[in-house]
PDB file of C-alpha atoms in Angstrom:
ATOM      1  CA  MET A   1     -68.218  60.349  -6.771  1.00  0.00           C
ATOM      2  CA  PHE A   2     -67.471  59.119 -10.271  1.00  0.00           C
ATOM      3  CA  THR A   3     -63.809  58.180 -10.957  1.00  0.00           C
ATOM      4  CA  PRO A   4     -62.841  57.783 -14.591  1.00  0.00           C
ATOM      5  CA  PRO A   5     -60.771  54.694 -15.578  1.00  0.00           C
ATOM      6  CA  THR A   6     -57.887  56.898 -16.718  1.00  0.00           C
ATOM      7  CA  TYR A   7     -57.604  58.671 -13.339  1.00  0.00           C
ATOM      8  CA  GLY A   8     -54.000  58.756 -12.057  1.00  0.00           C
ATOM      9  CA  LEU A   9     -52.373  57.766 -15.334  1.00  0.00           C
ATOM     10  CA  ALA A  10     -50.833  61.183 -15.599  1.00  0.00           C
ATOM     11  CA  GLN A  11     -48.752  60.495 -12.436  1.00  0.00           C
ATOM     12  CA  CYS A  12     -47.433  57.140 -13.753  1.00  0.00           C
ATOM     13  CA  GLU A  13     -43.922  56.605 -15.093  1.00  0.00           C
ATOM     14  CA  PHE A  14     -45.297  56.005 -18.581  1.00  0.00           C
ATOM     15  CA  VAL A  15     -47.594  58.292 -20.389  1.00  0.00           C
ATOM     16  CA  PHE A  16     -50.374  56.143 -21.770  1.00  0.00           C
ATOM     17  CA  THR A  17     -51.378  58.621 -24.374  1.00  0.00           C
ATOM     18  CA  GLY A  18     -50.293  58.652 -27.962  1.00  0.00           C
ATOM     19  CA  ASN A  19     -47.831  56.116 -29.458  1.00  0.00           C
ATOM     20  CA  ASN A  20     -44.794  57.002 -27.255  1.00  0.00           C
ATOM     21  CA  TYR A  21     -45.634  54.594 -24.427  1.00  0.00           C
ATOM     22  CA  LYS A  22     -45.850  51.675 -26.897  1.00  0.00           C
ATOM     23  CA  LYS A  23     -42.267  52.326 -28.013  1.00  0.00           C
ATOM     24  CA  LYS A  24     -41.061  52.339 -24.402  1.00  0.00           C
ATOM     25  CA  LEU A  25     -42.855  49.074 -23.675  1.00  0.00           C
ATOM     26  CA  GLU A  26     -41.246  47.534 -26.757  1.00  0.00           C
ATOM     27  CA  ILE A  27     -37.793  48.667 -25.593  1.00  0.00           C
ATOM     28  CA  ILE A  28     -38.419  47.183 -22.120  1.00  0.00           C
ATOM     29  CA  ARG A  29     -39.649  43.924 -23.661  1.00  0.00           C
ATOM     30  CA  GLN A  30     -36.595  43.667 -25.923  1.00  0.00           C
ATOM     31  CA  ASP A  31     -34.266  44.375 -22.985  1.00  0.00           C
ATOM     32  CA  PHE A  32     -36.004  41.692 -20.935  1.00  0.00           C
ATOM     33  CA  GLU A  33     -35.713  39.160 -23.767  1.00  0.00           C
ATOM     34  CA  ARG A  34     -32.040  40.026 -24.235  1.00  0.00           C
ATOM     35  CA  LYS A  35     -31.309  39.465 -20.532  1.00  0.00           C
ATOM     36  CA  SER A  36     -33.302  36.230 -20.584  1.00  0.00           C
ATOM     37  CA  LEU A  37     -31.250  35.007 -23.565  1.00  0.00           C
ATOM     38  CA  GLU A  38     -28.018  35.867 -21.751  1.00  0.00           C
ATOM     39  CA  LEU A  39     -29.159  33.931 -18.700  1.00  0.00           C
ATOM     40  CA  GLU A  40     -30.089  30.922 -20.853  1.00  0.00           C
ATOM     41  CA  LYS A  41     -26.644  30.961 -22.482  1.00  0.00           C
ATOM     42  CA  ARG A  42     -25.022  31.180 -19.067  1.00  0.00           C
ATOM     43  CA  ILE A  43     -27.071  28.218 -17.846  1.00  0.00           C
ATOM     44  CA  GLU A  44     -26.017  26.187 -20.909  1.00  0.00           C
ATOM     45  CA  GLN A  45     -22.375  27.069 -20.239  1.00  0.00           C
ATOM     46  CA  LEU A  46     -22.652  25.935 -16.625  1.00  0.00           C
ATOM     47  CA  GLU A  47     -24.309  22.697 -17.754  1.00  0.00           C
ATOM     48  CA  GLU A  48     -21.397  22.031 -20.144  1.00  0.00           C
ATOM     49  CA  GLU A  49     -18.939  22.666 -17.310  1.00  0.00           C
ATOM     50  CA  LYS A  50     -20.887  20.241 -15.133  1.00  0.00           C
ATOM     51  CA  ILE A  51     -20.685  17.563 -17.850  1.00  0.00           C
ATOM     52  CA  GLN A  52     -16.927  18.162 -18.228  1.00  0.00           C
ATOM     53  CA  LEU A  53     -16.388  17.829 -14.476  1.00  0.00           C
ATOM     54  CA  GLY A  54     -18.436  14.631 -14.562  1.00  0.00           C
ATOM     55  CA  LEU A  55     -16.086  13.268 -17.236  1.00  0.00           C
ATOM     56  CA  ASP A  56     -13.092  14.158 -15.037  1.00  0.00           C
ATOM     57  CA  VAL A  57     -14.662  12.215 -12.162  1.00  0.00           C
ATOM     58  CA  ASP A  58     -15.173   9.198 -14.463  1.00  0.00           C
ATOM     59  CA  VAL A  59     -11.482   9.367 -15.394  1.00  0.00           C
ATOM     60  CA  GLN A  60     -10.586   9.387 -11.697  1.00  0.00           C
ATOM     61  CA  LYS A  61     -12.761   6.331 -11.114  1.00  0.00           C
ATOM     62  CA  LEU A  62     -11.009   4.472 -13.953  1.00  0.00           C
ATOM     63  CA  GLU A  63      -7.631   5.440 -12.498  1.00  0.00           C
ATOM     64  CA  ALA A  64      -8.718   4.191  -9.059  1.00  0.00           C
ATOM     65  CA  GLU A  65      -9.774   0.865 -10.621  1.00  0.00           C
ATOM     66  CA  ARG A  66      -6.378   0.565 -12.355  1.00  0.00           C
ATOM     67  CA  LEU A  67      -4.621   1.204  -9.048  1.00  0.00           C
ATOM     68  CA  ARG A  68      -6.774  -1.427  -7.341  1.00  0.00           C
ATOM     69  CA  LYS A  69      -5.756  -3.985  -9.965  1.00  0.00           C
ATOM     70  CA  GLY A  70      -2.110  -2.972  -9.484  1.00  0.00           C
ATOM     71  CA  LYS A  71      -2.486  -3.559  -5.747  1.00  0.00           C
ATOM     72  CA  ASN A  72      -3.930  -7.049  -6.355  1.00  0.00           C
ATOM     73  CA  LYS A  73      -1.024  -7.858  -8.714  1.00  0.00           C
ATOM     74  CA  THR A  74       1.459  -6.732  -6.057  1.00  0.00           C
ATOM     75  CA  GLU A  75      -0.205  -8.942  -3.445  1.00  0.00           C
ATOM     76  CA  GLU A  76      -0.007 -11.920  -5.828  1.00  0.00           C
ATOM     77  CA  ASP A  77       3.709 -11.264  -6.395  1.00  0.00           C
ATOM     78  CA  LEU A  78       4.230 -11.133  -2.620  1.00  0.00           C
ATOM     79  CA  ASP A  79       2.472 -14.502  -2.168  1.00  0.00           C
ATOM     80  CA  SER A  80       4.686 -15.970  -4.909  1.00  0.00           C
ATOM     81  CA  LEU A  81       7.791 -14.645  -3.154  1.00  0.00           C
ATOM     82  CA  LYS A  82       6.650 -16.202   0.123  1.00  0.00           C
ATOM     83  CA  THR A  83       6.146 -19.574  -1.595  1.00  0.00           C
ATOM     84  CA  ASP A  84       9.605 -19.432  -3.220  1.00  0.00           C
ATOM     85  CA  TYR A  85      11.154 -18.509   0.118  1.00  0.00           C
ATOM     86  CA  LYS A  86       9.518 -21.484   1.871  1.00  0.00           C
ATOM     87  CA  LYS A  87      10.780 -23.817  -0.870  1.00  0.00           C
ATOM     88  CA  LEU A  88      14.284 -22.433  -0.427  1.00  0.00           C
ATOM     89  CA  ARG A  89      14.131 -22.992   3.351  1.00  0.00           C
ATOM     90  CA  ARG A  90      13.029 -26.599   2.848  1.00  0.00           C
ATOM     91  CA  SER A  91      15.817 -27.190   0.351  1.00  0.00           C
ATOM     92  CA  MET A  92      18.341 -25.713   2.811  1.00  0.00           C
ATOM     93  CA  ARG A  93      17.140 -28.049   5.584  1.00  0.00           C
ATOM     94  CA  THR A  94      17.238 -31.169   3.415  1.00  0.00           C
ATOM     95  CA  ALA A  95      20.554 -30.382   1.692  1.00  0.00           C
ATOM     96  CA  GLY A  96      23.496 -32.615   2.675  1.00  0.00           C
ATOM     97  CA  LEU A  97      27.255 -32.414   2.365  1.00  0.00           C
ATOM     98  CA  GLY A  98      27.754 -35.728   0.499  1.00  0.00           C
ATOM     99  CA  LYS A  99      27.617 -34.096  -2.954  1.00  0.00           C
ATOM    100  CA  THR A 100      30.148 -33.600  -5.700  1.00  0.00           C
ATOM    101  CA  SER A 101      31.621 -30.198  -6.437  1.00  0.00           C
ATOM    102  CA  GLU A 102      29.552 -29.998  -9.645  1.00  0.00           C
ATOM    103  CA  GLN A 103      26.357 -30.619  -7.687  1.00  0.00           C
ATOM    104  CA  TRP A 104      27.367 -27.938  -5.193  1.00  0.00           C
ATOM    105  CA  ARG A 105      28.083 -25.440  -7.965  1.00  0.00           C
ATOM    106  CA  GLN A 106      24.771 -26.222  -9.712  1.00  0.00           C
ATOM    107  CA  GLU A 107      22.790 -25.798  -6.499  1.00  0.00           C
ATOM    108  CA  VAL A 108      24.463 -22.494  -5.675  1.00  0.00           C
ATOM    109  CA  LYS A 109      23.881 -21.321  -9.248  1.00  0.00           C
ATOM    110  CA  GLU A 110      20.158 -22.134  -8.950  1.00  0.00           C
ATOM    111  CA  GLU A 111      19.870 -20.279  -5.636  1.00  0.00           C
ATOM    112  CA  GLN A 112      21.679 -17.278  -7.060  1.00  0.00           C
ATOM    113  CA  SER A 113      19.214 -17.330  -9.977  1.00  0.00           C
ATOM    114  CA  LYS A 114      16.309 -17.348  -7.512  1.00  0.00           C
ATOM    115  CA  ALA A 115      17.847 -14.445  -5.630  1.00  0.00           C
ATOM    116  CA  ASN A 116      18.198 -12.532  -8.902  1.00  0.00           C
ATOM    117  CA  GLN A 117      14.539 -13.228  -9.682  1.00  0.00           C
ATOM    118  CA  TRP A 118      13.535 -11.886  -6.241  1.00  0.00           C
ATOM    119  CA  GLU A 119      15.641  -8.817  -6.859  1.00  0.00           C
ATOM    120  CA  GLU A 120      13.924  -8.282 -10.243  1.00  0.00           C
ATOM    121  CA  LYS A 121      10.480  -8.632  -8.664  1.00  0.00           C
ATOM    122  CA  PHE A 122      11.520  -6.195  -5.971  1.00  0.00           C
ATOM    123  CA  ARG A 123      12.570  -3.644  -8.616  1.00  0.00           C
ATOM    124  CA  ASP A 124       9.244  -4.167 -10.410  1.00  0.00           C
ATOM    125  CA  ALA A 125       7.377  -3.496  -7.160  1.00  0.00           C
ATOM    126  CA  GLN A 126       9.414  -0.323  -6.653  1.00  0.00           C
ATOM    127  CA  ALA A 127       8.531   0.786 -10.205  1.00  0.00           C
ATOM    128  CA  ARG A 128       4.827   0.220  -9.488  1.00  0.00           C
ATOM    129  CA  GLU A 129       5.166   2.188  -6.274  1.00  0.00           C
ATOM    130  CA  ASP A 130       6.777   5.093  -8.174  1.00  0.00           C
ATOM    131  CA  THR A 131       3.909   4.971 -10.694  1.00  0.00           C
ATOM    132  CA  LEU A 132       1.375   5.145  -7.862  1.00  0.00           C
ATOM    133  CA  LYS A 133       3.221   8.086  -6.330  1.00  0.00           C
ATOM    134  CA  ARG A 134       3.214   9.943  -9.657  1.00  0.00           C
ATOM    135  CA  SER A 135      -0.494   9.194 -10.031  1.00  0.00           C
ATOM    136  CA  LEU A 136      -1.038  10.519  -6.518  1.00  0.00           C
ATOM    137  CA  VAL A 137       0.716  13.777  -7.409  1.00  0.00           C
ATOM    138  CA  GLU A 138      -1.378  14.084 -10.571  1.00  0.00           C
ATOM    139  CA  SER A 139      -4.554  13.523  -8.554  1.00  0.00           C
ATOM    140  CA  GLN A 140      -3.503  16.204  -6.094  1.00  0.00           C
ATOM    141  CA  ASN A 141      -2.891  18.612  -8.985  1.00  0.00           C
ATOM    142  CA  GLU A 142      -6.293  17.783 -10.452  1.00  0.00           C
ATOM    143  CA  LYS A 143      -7.858  18.321  -7.055  1.00  0.00           C
ATOM    144  CA  GLU A 144      -6.244  21.753  -6.811  1.00  0.00           C
ATOM    145  CA  GLY A 145      -7.454  22.534 -10.328  1.00  0.00           C
ATOM    146  CA  LEU A 146     -11.007  21.606  -9.353  1.00  0.00           C
ATOM    147  CA  LYS A 147     -10.763  23.806  -6.282  1.00  0.00           C
ATOM    148  CA  ILE A 148      -9.636  26.725  -8.431  1.00  0.00           C
ATOM    149  CA  ARG A 149     -12.443  26.035 -10.910  1.00  0.00           C
ATOM    150  CA  LEU A 150     -14.945  25.897  -8.056  1.00  0.00           C
ATOM    151  CA  SER A 151     -13.710  29.245  -6.766  1.00  0.00           C
ATOM    152  CA  GLU A 152     -14.094  30.710 -10.248  1.00  0.00           C
ATOM    153  CA  LEU A 153     -17.632  29.385 -10.484  1.00  0.00           C
ATOM    154  CA  GLU A 154     -18.469  30.786  -7.065  1.00  0.00           C
ATOM    155  CA  ARG A 155     -17.138  34.199  -8.073  1.00  0.00           C
ATOM    156  CA  SER A 156     -19.052  34.025 -11.332  1.00  0.00           C
ATOM    157  CA  LEU A 157     -22.238  33.110  -9.502  1.00  0.00           C
ATOM    158  CA  TYR A 158     -21.669  35.935  -7.060  1.00  0.00           C
ATOM    159  CA  GLN A 159     -21.406  38.356  -9.984  1.00  0.00           C
ATOM    160  CA  TYR A 160     -24.604  37.037 -11.550  1.00  0.00           C
ATOM    161  CA  ARG A 161     -26.496  36.693  -8.269  1.00  0.00           C
ATOM    162  CA  SER A 162     -27.696  40.290  -8.338  1.00  0.00           C
ATOM    163  CA  ARG A 163     -29.421  39.857 -11.712  1.00  0.00           C
ATOM    164  CA  ASN A 164     -30.193  36.130 -11.886  1.00  0.00           C
ATOM    165  CA  SER A 165     -33.645  34.855 -11.162  1.00  0.00           C
ATOM    166  CA  ALA A 166     -34.382  32.804  -8.039  1.00  0.00           C
ATOM    167  CA  ILE A 167     -34.637  29.612 -10.113  1.00  0.00           C
ATOM    168  CA  GLU A 168     -31.232  30.098 -11.750  1.00  0.00           C
ATOM    169  CA  LEU A 169     -29.642  30.957  -8.412  1.00  0.00           C
ATOM    170  CA  LYS A 170     -30.949  27.737  -6.854  1.00  0.00           C
ATOM    171  CA  ALA A 171     -29.755  25.721  -9.829  1.00  0.00           C
ATOM    172  CA  SER A 172     -26.301  27.288  -9.539  1.00  0.00           C
ATOM    173  CA  GLN A 173     -26.172  26.480  -5.821  1.00  0.00           C
ATOM    174  CA  ASN A 174     -27.102  22.883  -6.612  1.00  0.00           C
ATOM    175  CA  ARG A 175     -24.241  22.737  -9.111  1.00  0.00           C
ATOM    176  CA  ILE A 176     -21.854  24.075  -6.493  1.00  0.00           C
ATOM    177  CA  GLU A 177     -22.984  21.387  -4.054  1.00  0.00           C
ATOM    178  CA  GLU A 178     -22.434  18.758  -6.749  1.00  0.00           C
ATOM    179  CA  LEU A 179     -18.923  20.081  -7.316  1.00  0.00           C
ATOM    180  CA  LYS A 180     -18.255  19.944  -3.583  1.00  0.00           C
ATOM    181  CA  GLU A 181     -19.445  16.332  -3.526  1.00  0.00           C
ATOM    182  CA  ASN A 182     -17.106  15.579  -6.433  1.00  0.00           C
ATOM    183  CA  ILE A 183     -14.216  17.083  -4.482  1.00  0.00           C
ATOM    184  CA  GLU A 184     -15.090  14.944  -1.450  1.00  0.00           C
ATOM    185  CA  GLU A 185     -15.087  11.848  -3.667  1.00  0.00           C
ATOM    186  CA  LEU A 186     -11.673  12.838  -5.008  1.00  0.00           C
ATOM    187  CA  LYS A 187     -10.425  13.320  -1.436  1.00  0.00           C
ATOM    188  CA  THR A 188     -11.603   9.805  -0.586  1.00  0.00           C
ATOM    189  CA  ALA A 189      -9.883   8.368  -3.667  1.00  0.00           C
ATOM    190  CA  LEU A 190      -6.722  10.282  -2.750  1.00  0.00           C
ATOM    191  CA  GLN A 191      -6.729   8.844   0.773  1.00  0.00           C
ATOM    192  CA  ASN A 192      -7.189   5.336  -0.634  1.00  0.00           C
ATOM    193  CA  ARG A 193      -4.153   5.820  -2.892  1.00  0.00           C
ATOM    194  CA  GLU A 194      -2.097   7.073   0.036  1.00  0.00           C
ATOM    195  CA  LEU A 195      -3.036   3.929   1.985  1.00  0.00           C
ATOM    196  CA  GLN A 196      -2.024   1.789  -1.017  1.00  0.00           C
ATOM    197  CA  ILE A 197       1.361   3.499  -1.178  1.00  0.00           C
ATOM    198  CA  GLU A 198       1.912   2.959   2.556  1.00  0.00           C
ATOM    199  CA  LEU A 199       1.085  -0.749   2.104  1.00  0.00           C
ATOM    200  CA  LEU A 200       3.546  -1.012  -0.786  1.00  0.00           C
ATOM    201  CA  GLU A 201       6.260   0.636   1.307  1.00  0.00           C
ATOM    202  CA  VAL A 202       5.687  -1.918   4.093  1.00  0.00           C
ATOM    203  CA  ASN A 203       5.817  -4.764   1.558  1.00  0.00           C
ATOM    204  CA  ASN A 204       9.023  -3.357   0.039  1.00  0.00           C
ATOM    205  CA  GLU A 205      10.713  -3.400   3.451  1.00  0.00           C
ATOM    206  CA  ARG A 206       9.618  -7.015   3.893  1.00  0.00           C
ATOM    207  CA  TRP A 207      10.978  -7.959   0.454  1.00  0.00           C
ATOM    208  CA  LYS A 208      14.264  -6.211   1.230  1.00  0.00           C
ATOM    209  CA  GLU A 209      14.616  -8.302   4.389  1.00  0.00           C
ATOM    210  CA  GLN A 210      13.862 -11.537   2.497  1.00  0.00           C
ATOM    211  CA  LEU A 211      16.364 -10.581  -0.212  1.00  0.00           C
ATOM    212  CA  HIS A 212      19.093  -9.970   2.366  1.00  0.00           C
ATOM    213  CA  GLN A 213      18.344 -13.317   4.019  1.00  0.00           C
ATOM    214  CA  SER A 214      18.616 -15.083   0.666  1.00  0.00           C
ATOM    215  CA  GLN A 215      21.941 -13.404  -0.086  1.00  0.00           C
ATOM    216  CA  ASP A 216      23.274 -14.425   3.361  1.00  0.00           C
ATOM    217  CA  GLN A 217      22.199 -18.031   2.716  1.00  0.00           C
ATOM    218  CA  VAL A 218      23.991 -18.086  -0.650  1.00  0.00           C
ATOM    219  CA  ARG A 219      27.179 -16.751   0.945  1.00  0.00           C
ATOM    220  CA  SER A 220      26.879 -19.347   3.723  1.00  0.00           C
ATOM    221  CA  ARG A 221      26.404 -22.133   1.168  1.00  0.00           C
ATOM    222  CA  ASP A 222      29.471 -20.920  -0.770  1.00  0.00           C
ATOM    223  CA  TYR A 223      31.527 -21.021   2.427  1.00  0.00           C
ATOM    224  CA  VAL A 224      30.328 -24.562   3.325  1.00  0.00           C
ATOM    225  CA  MET A 225      31.039 -25.776  -0.210  1.00  0.00           C
ATOM    226  CA  GLY A 226      34.523 -24.246  -0.079  1.00  0.00           C
ATOM    227  CA  GLU A 227      35.250 -25.968   3.228  1.00  0.00           C
ATOM    228  CA  ALA A 228      33.939 -29.292   1.885  1.00  0.00           C
ATOM    229  CA  LEU A 229      36.022 -29.038  -1.283  1.00  0.00           C
ATOM    230  CA  THR A 230      39.114 -28.237   0.765  1.00  0.00           C
ATOM    231  CA  GLN A 231      38.577 -31.346   2.876  1.00  0.00           C
ATOM    232  CA  VAL A 232      37.982 -33.480  -0.234  1.00  0.00           C
ATOM    233  CA  ARG A 233      41.192 -32.192  -1.816  1.00  0.00           C
ATOM    234  CA  GLU A 234      43.126 -33.029   1.359  1.00  0.00           C
ATOM    235  CA  VAL A 235      41.691 -36.567   1.342  1.00  0.00           C
ATOM    236  CA  ALA A 236      42.483 -36.890  -2.390  1.00  0.00           C
ATOM    237  CA  ASP A 237      46.091 -35.811  -1.812  1.00  0.00           C
ATOM    238  CA  HIS A 238      46.416 -38.318   1.012  1.00  0.00           C
ATOM    239  CA  LEU A 239      44.967 -41.094  -1.171  1.00  0.00           C
ATOM    240  CA  GLN A 240      47.472 -40.274  -3.923  1.00  0.00           C
ATOM    241  CA  THR A 241      50.258 -40.604  -1.368  1.00  0.00           C
ATOM    242  CA  LEU A 242      48.820 -43.924  -0.168  1.00  0.00           C
ATOM    243  CA  ALA A 243      48.523 -45.106  -3.797  1.00  0.00           C
ATOM    244  CA  VAL A 244      52.252 -44.504  -4.329  1.00  0.00           C
ATOM    245  CA  GLN A 245      53.035 -46.350  -1.126  1.00  0.00           C
ATOM    246  CA  ALA A 246      50.650 -49.140  -2.209  1.00  0.00           C
ATOM    247  CA  ASP A 247      52.554 -49.599  -5.469  1.00  0.00           C
ATOM    248  CA  VAL A 248      55.786 -49.927  -3.506  1.00  0.00           C
ATOM    249  CA  LEU A 249      54.285 -52.360  -1.023  1.00  0.00           C
ATOM    250  CA  SER A 250      52.622 -54.438  -3.752  1.00  0.00           C
ATOM    251  CA  LEU A 251      56.041 -55.029  -5.293  1.00  0.00           C
ATOM    252  CA  LYS A 252      57.588 -55.742  -1.910  1.00  0.00           C
ATOM    253  CA  TYR A 253      54.933 -58.096  -0.495  1.00  0.00           C
ATOM    254  CA  GLU A 254      53.682 -59.837  -3.614  1.00  0.00           C
ATOM    255  CA  SER A 255      53.163 -63.423  -2.430  1.00  0.00           C
ATOM    256  CA  GLU A 256      50.909 -66.423  -2.835  1.00  0.00           C
ATOM    257  CA  SER A 257      50.246 -66.655   0.889  1.00  0.00           C
ATOM    258  CA  ASP A 258      46.892 -65.658   2.399  1.00  0.00           C
ATOM    259  CA  ARG A 259      48.546 -62.735   4.150  1.00  0.00           C
ATOM    260  CA  GLY A 260      50.088 -61.557   0.904  1.00  0.00           C
ATOM    261  CA  ARG A 261      46.853 -61.846  -1.011  1.00  0.00           C
ATOM    262  CA  GLU A 262      44.960 -59.940   1.680  1.00  0.00           C
ATOM    263  CA  LEU A 263      47.567 -57.187   1.639  1.00  0.00           C
ATOM    264  CA  ALA A 264      47.425 -57.035  -2.170  1.00  0.00           C
ATOM    265  CA  TRP A 265      43.634 -56.716  -2.037  1.00  0.00           C
ATOM    266  CA  LEU A 266      43.877 -53.808   0.425  1.00  0.00           C
ATOM    267  CA  LEU A 267      46.450 -52.094  -1.773  1.00  0.00           C
ATOM    268  CA  ARG A 268      44.149 -52.415  -4.815  1.00  0.00           C
ATOM    269  CA  GLN A 269      41.318 -50.798  -2.816  1.00  0.00           C
ATOM    270  CA  VAL A 270      43.598 -47.881  -1.936  1.00  0.00           C
ATOM    271  CA  LYS A 271      44.560 -47.433  -5.598  1.00  0.00           C
ATOM    272  CA  ALA A 272      40.905 -47.527  -6.663  1.00  0.00           C
ATOM    273  CA  LEU A 273      40.027 -44.837  -4.105  1.00  0.00           C
ATOM    274  CA  SER A 274      42.923 -42.695  -5.307  1.00  0.00           C
ATOM    275  CA  ILE A 275      41.607 -42.914  -8.905  1.00  0.00           C
ATOM    276  CA  ARG A 276      38.121 -41.813  -7.750  1.00  0.00           C
ATOM    277  CA  ALA A 277      39.623 -38.897  -5.809  1.00  0.00           C
ATOM    278  CA  LYS A 278      41.615 -37.450  -8.769  1.00  0.00           C
ATOM    279  CA  PRO A 279      38.705 -35.255 -10.109  1.00  0.00           C
ATOM    280  CA  TYR A 280      38.628 -33.336  -6.783  1.00  0.00           C
ATOM    281  CA  MET A 281      42.305 -32.387  -6.890  1.00  0.00           C
TER     282      MET A 281
END
């Protein structure tokens, strides 16, 4: 049975006779090109968003590097404090009581200066800790912003999923996975900053303890110096009394005999000691 090539065309959706079907094909082609252009624009937009998120991740990496350097600086300051504390302990062990009041005052002044320096370093460490905490809060806010942006992208992809091609859908899923990986990296960086803050808090407690010990040592040194000065003043007063008595005795026992000369020599020694003791009165 012979079947003509045009058999069944009458039952098709398009009527392939005349010029009407060509117009419909042109409309379909234009609609397809329009949708393809929209999809291309959407792909370009998603690529730009990917680049922007990549820049945000680079900023986070730079911030993490800055925090790492801050941690190293804090550790160096702690080592310096330990060294200063050891020097102070050695000076406390080797210090004696046979010093003048001026030497005592100078030594106490130097130790008070060291204590003030420790207190300044401690305040600097607290300021760095506050900066790290603020940076941690900012990172948490950025993390929440990325989560919101990811949710928006997922909703947008869900809306376009019904009309996107299989290739675009796969590319969008890959972008979502990349965003999820970025969020995991941010979580890791956030945990590292939390550990840094915990370490700084431990170090701050240690510095507080060292500062209190230094202040106690300064107060103890002040007390010892006060006791020593009191004893020196008492000795000076007694020497002044002996000097007066020596003047009286020198007039009473002035003699050419050996006994007289010996007594005169002893009286001169007492007077000399009384002169040396006057600055401590």
